JSON list of C-alpha atoms in Angstrom, two decimals:
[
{"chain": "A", "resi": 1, "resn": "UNK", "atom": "CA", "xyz": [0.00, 0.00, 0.00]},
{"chain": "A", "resi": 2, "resn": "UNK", "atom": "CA", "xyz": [1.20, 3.79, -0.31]},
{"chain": "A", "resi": 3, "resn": "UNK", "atom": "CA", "xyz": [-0.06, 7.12, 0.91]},
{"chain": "A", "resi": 4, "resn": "UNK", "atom": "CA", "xyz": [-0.31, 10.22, -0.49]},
{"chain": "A", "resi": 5, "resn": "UNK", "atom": "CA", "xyz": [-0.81, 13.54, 1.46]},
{"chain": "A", "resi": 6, "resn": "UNK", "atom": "CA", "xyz": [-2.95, 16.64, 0.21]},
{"chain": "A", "resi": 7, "resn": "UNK", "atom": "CA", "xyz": [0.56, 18.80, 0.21]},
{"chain": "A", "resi": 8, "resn": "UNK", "atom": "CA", "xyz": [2.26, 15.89, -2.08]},
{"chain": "A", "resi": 9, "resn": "UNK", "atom": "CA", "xyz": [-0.48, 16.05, -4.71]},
{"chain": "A", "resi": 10, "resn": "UNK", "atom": "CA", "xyz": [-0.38, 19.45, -7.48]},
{"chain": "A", "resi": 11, "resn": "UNK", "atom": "CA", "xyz": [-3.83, 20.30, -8.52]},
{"chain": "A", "resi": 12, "resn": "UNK", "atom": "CA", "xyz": [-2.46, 19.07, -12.08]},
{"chain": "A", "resi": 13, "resn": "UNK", "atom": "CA", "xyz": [-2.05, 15.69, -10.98]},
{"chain": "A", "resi": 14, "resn": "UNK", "atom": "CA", "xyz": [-5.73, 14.91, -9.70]},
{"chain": "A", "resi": 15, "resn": "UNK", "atom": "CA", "xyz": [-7.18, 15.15, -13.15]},
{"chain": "A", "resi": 16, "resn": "UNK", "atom": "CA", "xyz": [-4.21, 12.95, -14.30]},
{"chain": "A", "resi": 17, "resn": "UNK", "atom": "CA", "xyz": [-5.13, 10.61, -11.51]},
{"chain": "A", "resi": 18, "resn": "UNK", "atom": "CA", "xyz": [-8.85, 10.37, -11.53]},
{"chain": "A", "resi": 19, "resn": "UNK", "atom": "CA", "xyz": [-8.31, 9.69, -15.62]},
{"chain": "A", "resi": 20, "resn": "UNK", "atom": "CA", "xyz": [-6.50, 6.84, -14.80]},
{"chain": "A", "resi": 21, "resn": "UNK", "atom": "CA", "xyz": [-8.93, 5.34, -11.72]},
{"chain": "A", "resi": 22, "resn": "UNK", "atom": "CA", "xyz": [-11.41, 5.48, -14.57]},
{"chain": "A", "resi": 23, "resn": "UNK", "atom": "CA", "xyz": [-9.29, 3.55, -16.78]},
{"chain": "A", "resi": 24, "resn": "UNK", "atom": "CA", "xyz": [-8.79, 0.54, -13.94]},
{"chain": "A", "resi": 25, "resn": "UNK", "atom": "CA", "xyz": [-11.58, 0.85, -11.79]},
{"chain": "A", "resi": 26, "resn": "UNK", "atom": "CA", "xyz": [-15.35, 0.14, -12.17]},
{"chain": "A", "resi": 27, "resn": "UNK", "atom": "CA", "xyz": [-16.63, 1.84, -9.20]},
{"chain": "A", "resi": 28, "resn": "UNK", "atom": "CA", "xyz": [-16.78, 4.88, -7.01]},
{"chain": "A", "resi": 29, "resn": "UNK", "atom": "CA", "xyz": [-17.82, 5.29, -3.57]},
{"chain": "A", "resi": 30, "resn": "UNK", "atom": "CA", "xyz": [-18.78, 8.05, -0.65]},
{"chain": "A", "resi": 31, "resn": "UNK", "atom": "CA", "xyz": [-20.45, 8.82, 2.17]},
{"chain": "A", "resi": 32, "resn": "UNK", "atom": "CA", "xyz": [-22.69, 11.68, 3.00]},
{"chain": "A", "resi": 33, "resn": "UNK", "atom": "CA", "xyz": [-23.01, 12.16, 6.45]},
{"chain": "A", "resi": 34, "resn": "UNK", "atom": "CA", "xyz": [-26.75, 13.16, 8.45]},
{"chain": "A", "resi": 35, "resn": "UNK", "atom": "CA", "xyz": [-26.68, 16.94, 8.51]},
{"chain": "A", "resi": 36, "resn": "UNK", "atom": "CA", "xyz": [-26.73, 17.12, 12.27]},
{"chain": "A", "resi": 37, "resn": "UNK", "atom": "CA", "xyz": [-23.23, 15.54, 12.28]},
{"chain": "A", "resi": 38, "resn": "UNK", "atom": "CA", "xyz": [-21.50, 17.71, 9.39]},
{"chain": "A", "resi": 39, "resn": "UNK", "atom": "CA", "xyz": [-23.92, 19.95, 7.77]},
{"chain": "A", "resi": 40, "resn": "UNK", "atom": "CA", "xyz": [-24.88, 19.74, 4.01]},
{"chain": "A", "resi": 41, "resn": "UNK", "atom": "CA", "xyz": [-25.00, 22.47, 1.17]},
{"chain": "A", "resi": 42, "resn": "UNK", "atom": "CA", "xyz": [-27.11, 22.75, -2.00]},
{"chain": "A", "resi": 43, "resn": "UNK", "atom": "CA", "xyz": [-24.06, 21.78, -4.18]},
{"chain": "A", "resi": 44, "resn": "UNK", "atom": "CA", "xyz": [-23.99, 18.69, -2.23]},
{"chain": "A", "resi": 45, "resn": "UNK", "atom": "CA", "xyz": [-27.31, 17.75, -3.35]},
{"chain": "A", "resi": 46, "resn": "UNK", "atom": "CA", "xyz": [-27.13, 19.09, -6.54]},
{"chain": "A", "resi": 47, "resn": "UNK", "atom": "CA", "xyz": [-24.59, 16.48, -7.50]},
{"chain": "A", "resi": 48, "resn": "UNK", "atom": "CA", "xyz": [-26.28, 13.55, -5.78]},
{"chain": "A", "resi": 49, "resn": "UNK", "atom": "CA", "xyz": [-29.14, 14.37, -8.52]},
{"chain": "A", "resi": 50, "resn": "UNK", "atom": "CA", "xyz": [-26.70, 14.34, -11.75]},
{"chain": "A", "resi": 51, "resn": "UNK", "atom": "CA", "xyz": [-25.07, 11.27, -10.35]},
{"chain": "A", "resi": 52, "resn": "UNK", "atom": "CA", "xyz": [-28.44, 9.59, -10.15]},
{"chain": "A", "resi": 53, "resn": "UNK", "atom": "CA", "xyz": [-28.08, 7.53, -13.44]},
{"chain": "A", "resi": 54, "resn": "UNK", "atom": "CA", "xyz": [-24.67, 5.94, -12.02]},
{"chain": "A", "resi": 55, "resn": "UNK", "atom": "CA", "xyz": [-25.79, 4.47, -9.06]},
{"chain": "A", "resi": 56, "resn": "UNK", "atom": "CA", "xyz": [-25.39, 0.90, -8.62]},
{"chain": "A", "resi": 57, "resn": "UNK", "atom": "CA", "xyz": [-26.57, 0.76, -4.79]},
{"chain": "A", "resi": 58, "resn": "UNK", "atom": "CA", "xyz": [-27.03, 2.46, -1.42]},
{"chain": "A", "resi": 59, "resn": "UNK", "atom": "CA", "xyz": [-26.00, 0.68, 1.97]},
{"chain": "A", "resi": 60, "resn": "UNK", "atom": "CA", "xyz": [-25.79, 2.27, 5.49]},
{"chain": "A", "resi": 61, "resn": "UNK", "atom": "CA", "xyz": [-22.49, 1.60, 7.61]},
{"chain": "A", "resi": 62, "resn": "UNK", "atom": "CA", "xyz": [-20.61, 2.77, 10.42]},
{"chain": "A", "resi": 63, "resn": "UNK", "atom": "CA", "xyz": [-18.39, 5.17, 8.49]},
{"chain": "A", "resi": 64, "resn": "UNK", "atom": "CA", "xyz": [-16.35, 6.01, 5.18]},
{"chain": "A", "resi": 65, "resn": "UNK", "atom": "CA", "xyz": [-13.96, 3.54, 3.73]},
{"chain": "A", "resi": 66, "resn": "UNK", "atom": "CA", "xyz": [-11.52, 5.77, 5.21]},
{"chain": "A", "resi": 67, "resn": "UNK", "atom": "CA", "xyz": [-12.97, 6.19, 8.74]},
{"chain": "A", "resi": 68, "resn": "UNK", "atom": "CA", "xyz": [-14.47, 3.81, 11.10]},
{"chain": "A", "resi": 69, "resn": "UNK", "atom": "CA", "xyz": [-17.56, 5.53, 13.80]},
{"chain": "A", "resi": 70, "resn": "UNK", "atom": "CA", "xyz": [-18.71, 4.44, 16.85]},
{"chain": "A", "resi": 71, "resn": "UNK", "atom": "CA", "xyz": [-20.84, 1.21, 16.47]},
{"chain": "A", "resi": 72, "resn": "UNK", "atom": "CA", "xyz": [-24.27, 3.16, 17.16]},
{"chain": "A", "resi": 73, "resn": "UNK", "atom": "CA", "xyz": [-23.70, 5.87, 14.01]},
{"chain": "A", "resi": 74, "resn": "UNK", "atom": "CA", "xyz": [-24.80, 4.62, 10.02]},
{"chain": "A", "resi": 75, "resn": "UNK", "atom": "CA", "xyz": [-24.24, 6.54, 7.38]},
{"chain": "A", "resi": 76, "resn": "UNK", "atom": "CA", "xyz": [-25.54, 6.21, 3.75]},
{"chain": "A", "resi": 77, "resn": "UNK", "atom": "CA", "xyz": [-22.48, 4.82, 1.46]},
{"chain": "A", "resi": 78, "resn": "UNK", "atom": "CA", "xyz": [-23.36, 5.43, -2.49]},
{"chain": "A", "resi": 79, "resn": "UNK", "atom": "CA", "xyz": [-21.88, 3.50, -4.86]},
{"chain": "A", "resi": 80, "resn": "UNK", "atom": "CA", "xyz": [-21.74, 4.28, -8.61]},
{"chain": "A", "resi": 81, "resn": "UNK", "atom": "CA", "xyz": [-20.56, 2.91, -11.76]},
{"chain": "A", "resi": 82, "resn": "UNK", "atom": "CA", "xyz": [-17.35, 4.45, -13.05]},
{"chain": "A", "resi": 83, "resn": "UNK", "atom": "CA", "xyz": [-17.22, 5.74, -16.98]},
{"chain": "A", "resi": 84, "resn": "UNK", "atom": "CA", "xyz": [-16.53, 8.64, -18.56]},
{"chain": "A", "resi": 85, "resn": "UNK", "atom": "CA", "xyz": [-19.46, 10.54, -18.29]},
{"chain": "A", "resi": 86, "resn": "UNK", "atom": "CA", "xyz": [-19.38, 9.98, -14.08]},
{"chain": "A", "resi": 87, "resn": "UNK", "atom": "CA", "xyz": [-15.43, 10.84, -13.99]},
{"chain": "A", "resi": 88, "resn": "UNK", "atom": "CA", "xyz": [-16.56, 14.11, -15.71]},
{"chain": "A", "resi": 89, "resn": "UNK", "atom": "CA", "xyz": [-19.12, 14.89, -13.31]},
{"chain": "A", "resi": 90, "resn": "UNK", "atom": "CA", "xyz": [-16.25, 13.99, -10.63]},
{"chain": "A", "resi": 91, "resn": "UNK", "atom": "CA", "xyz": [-13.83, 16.58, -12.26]},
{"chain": "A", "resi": 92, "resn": "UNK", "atom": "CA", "xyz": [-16.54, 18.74, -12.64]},
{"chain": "A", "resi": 93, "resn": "UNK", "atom": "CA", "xyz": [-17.18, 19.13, -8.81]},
{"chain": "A", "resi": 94, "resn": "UNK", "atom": "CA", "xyz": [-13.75, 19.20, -7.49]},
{"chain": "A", "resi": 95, "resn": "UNK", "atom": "CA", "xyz": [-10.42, 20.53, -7.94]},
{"chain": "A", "resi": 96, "resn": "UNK", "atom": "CA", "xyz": [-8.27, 18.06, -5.68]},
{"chain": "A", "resi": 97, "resn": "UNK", "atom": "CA", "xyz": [-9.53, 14.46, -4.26]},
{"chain": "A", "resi": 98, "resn": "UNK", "atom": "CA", "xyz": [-9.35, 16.60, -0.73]},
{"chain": "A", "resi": 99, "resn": "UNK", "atom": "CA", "xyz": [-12.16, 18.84, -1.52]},
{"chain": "A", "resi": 100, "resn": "UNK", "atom": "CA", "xyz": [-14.86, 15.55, -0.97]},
{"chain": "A", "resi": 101, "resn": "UNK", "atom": "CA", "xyz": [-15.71, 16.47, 2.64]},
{"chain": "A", "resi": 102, "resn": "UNK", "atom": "CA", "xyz": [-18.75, 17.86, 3.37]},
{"chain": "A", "resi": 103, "resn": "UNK", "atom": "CA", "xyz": [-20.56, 20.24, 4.02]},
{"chain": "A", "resi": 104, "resn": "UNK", "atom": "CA", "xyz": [-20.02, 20.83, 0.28]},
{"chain": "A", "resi": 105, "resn": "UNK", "atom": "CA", "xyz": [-19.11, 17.43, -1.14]},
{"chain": "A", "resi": 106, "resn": "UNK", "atom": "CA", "xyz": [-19.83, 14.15, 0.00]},
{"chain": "A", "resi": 107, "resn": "UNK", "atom": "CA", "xyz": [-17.45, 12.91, 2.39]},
{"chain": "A", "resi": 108, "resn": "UNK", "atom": "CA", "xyz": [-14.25, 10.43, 1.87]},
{"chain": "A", "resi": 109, "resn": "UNK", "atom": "CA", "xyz": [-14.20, 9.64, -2.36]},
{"chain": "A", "resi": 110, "resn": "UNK", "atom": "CA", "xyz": [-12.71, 6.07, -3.09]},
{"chain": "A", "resi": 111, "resn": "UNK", "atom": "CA", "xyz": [-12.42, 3.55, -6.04]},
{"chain": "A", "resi": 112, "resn": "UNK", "atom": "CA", "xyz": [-12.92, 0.08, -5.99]},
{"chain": "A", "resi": 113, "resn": "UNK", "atom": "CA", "xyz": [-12.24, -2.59, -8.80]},
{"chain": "A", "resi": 114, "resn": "UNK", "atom": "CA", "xyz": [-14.23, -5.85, -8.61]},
{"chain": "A", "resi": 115, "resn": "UNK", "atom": "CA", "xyz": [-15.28, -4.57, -5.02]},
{"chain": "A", "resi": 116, "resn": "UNK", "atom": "CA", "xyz": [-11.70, -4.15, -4.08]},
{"chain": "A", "resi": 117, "resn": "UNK", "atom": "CA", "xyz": [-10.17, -0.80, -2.67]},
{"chain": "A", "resi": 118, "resn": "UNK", "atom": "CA", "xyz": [-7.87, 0.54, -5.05]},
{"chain": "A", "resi": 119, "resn": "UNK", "atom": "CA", "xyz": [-7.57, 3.95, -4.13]},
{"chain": "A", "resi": 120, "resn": "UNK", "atom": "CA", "xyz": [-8.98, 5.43, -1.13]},
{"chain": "A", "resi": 121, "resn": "UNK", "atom": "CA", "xyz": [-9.37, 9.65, 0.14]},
{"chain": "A", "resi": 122, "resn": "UNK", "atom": "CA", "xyz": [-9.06, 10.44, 3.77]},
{"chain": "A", "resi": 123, "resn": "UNK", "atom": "CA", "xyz": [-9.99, 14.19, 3.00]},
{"chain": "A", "resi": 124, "resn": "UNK", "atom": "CA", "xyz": [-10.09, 15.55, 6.46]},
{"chain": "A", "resi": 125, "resn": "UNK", "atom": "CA", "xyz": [-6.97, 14.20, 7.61]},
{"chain": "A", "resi": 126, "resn": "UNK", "atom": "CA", "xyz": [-5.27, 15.29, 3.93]},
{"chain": "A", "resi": 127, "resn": "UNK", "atom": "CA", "xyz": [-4.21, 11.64, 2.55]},
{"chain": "A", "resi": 128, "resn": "UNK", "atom": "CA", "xyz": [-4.83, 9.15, 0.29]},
{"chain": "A", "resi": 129, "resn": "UNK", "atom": "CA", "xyz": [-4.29, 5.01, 0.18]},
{"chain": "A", "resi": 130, "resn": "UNK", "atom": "CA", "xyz": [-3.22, 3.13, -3.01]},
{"chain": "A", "resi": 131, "resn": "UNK", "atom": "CA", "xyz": [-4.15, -0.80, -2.41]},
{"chain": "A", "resi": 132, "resn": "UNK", "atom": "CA", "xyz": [-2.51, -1.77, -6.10]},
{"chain": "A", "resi": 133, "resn": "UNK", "atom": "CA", "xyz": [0.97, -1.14, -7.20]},
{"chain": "A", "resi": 134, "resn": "UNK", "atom": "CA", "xyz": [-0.33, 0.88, -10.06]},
{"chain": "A", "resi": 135, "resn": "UNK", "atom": "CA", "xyz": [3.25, 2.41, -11.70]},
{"chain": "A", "resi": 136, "resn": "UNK", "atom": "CA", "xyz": [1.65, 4.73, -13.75]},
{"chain": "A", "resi": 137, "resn": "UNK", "atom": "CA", "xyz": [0.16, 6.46, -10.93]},
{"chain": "A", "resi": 138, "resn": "UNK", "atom": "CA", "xyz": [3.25, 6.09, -8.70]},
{"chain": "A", "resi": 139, "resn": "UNK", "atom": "CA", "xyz": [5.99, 7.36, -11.27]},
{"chain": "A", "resi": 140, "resn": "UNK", "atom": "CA", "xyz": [3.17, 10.54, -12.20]},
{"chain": "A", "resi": 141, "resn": "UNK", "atom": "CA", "xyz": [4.77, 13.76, -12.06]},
{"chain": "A", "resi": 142, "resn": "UNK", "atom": "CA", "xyz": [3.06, 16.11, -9.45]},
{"chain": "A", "resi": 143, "resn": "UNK", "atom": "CA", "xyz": [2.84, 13.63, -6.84]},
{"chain": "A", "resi": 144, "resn": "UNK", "atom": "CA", "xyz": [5.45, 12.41, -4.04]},
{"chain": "A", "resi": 145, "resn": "UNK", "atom": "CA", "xyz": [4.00, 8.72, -2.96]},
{"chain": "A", "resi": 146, "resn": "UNK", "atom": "CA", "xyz": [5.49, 7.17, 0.54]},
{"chain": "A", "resi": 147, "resn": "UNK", "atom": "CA", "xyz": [5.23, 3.37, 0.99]},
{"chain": "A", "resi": 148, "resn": "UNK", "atom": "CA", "xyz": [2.99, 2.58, 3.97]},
{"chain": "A", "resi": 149, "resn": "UNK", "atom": "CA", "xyz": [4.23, 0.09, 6.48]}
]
């Protein structure tokens, strides 16, 4: 696995990136957590509505795939298929993957393929995970990856 932190990643390089999580992943997930807890804007529901046609289901958990809550709090997780039109919506809503936190954005982006993390936003905290040894994205100018222990 390898991290990424919000001051390692240009705003060049998340377009670059999110291109290729397109290209290898088939899914995209987030949370959006109840208003009491973190508020919620317009924009926030705005894109919930244009992402309609993409989603593949709804579940409620105990947190993000980045963060874990206490046992008694669910959250609604969407999950929506990954394609072009969907990555444009994603570019079109954000300029950095640390900008999906609420209350504008939905809170903690990730991609999976096959139902596997592949890459994975902390946006609060300011990191990212890679699960897959993806060169491309490890060797992409504008970044500065660290190998997790």
């Amino acid at each position: 696995m390898f991290d990424i932190h919000e001051k390692d990643m240009t705003a060049a390089a998340y377009k670059k990136i999110a291109v290729r999580l397109c290209d290898r992943c088939d899914t995209f997930t987030f949370a959006v957590l109840p208003k009491k807890m973190m508020g919620q804007k317009p924009m926030l529901h705005q894109l919930l509505g244009r992402l309609q046609p993409y989603l593949q289901k709804m579940e409620y958990t105990n947190g993000t795939r980045a963060n874990s809550f206490q046992a008694h709090i669910s959250v609604p997780n969407y999950h929506y298929h990954f394609n072009k039109e969907s990555l444009q919506l994603i570019l079109d809503a954000a300029d950095s993957f640390f900008h999906w936190q609420q209350p504008l954005l939905p809170e903690d982006i990730s991609f999976l393929k096959k139902d596997e993390e592949y890459f994975t936003v902390n946006a609060h905290e300011g990191y990212a995970m890679l699960f897959a040894e993806d060169r491309y994205l490890l060797e992409l100018g504008g970044t500065k990856w660290s190998r997790a222990n």
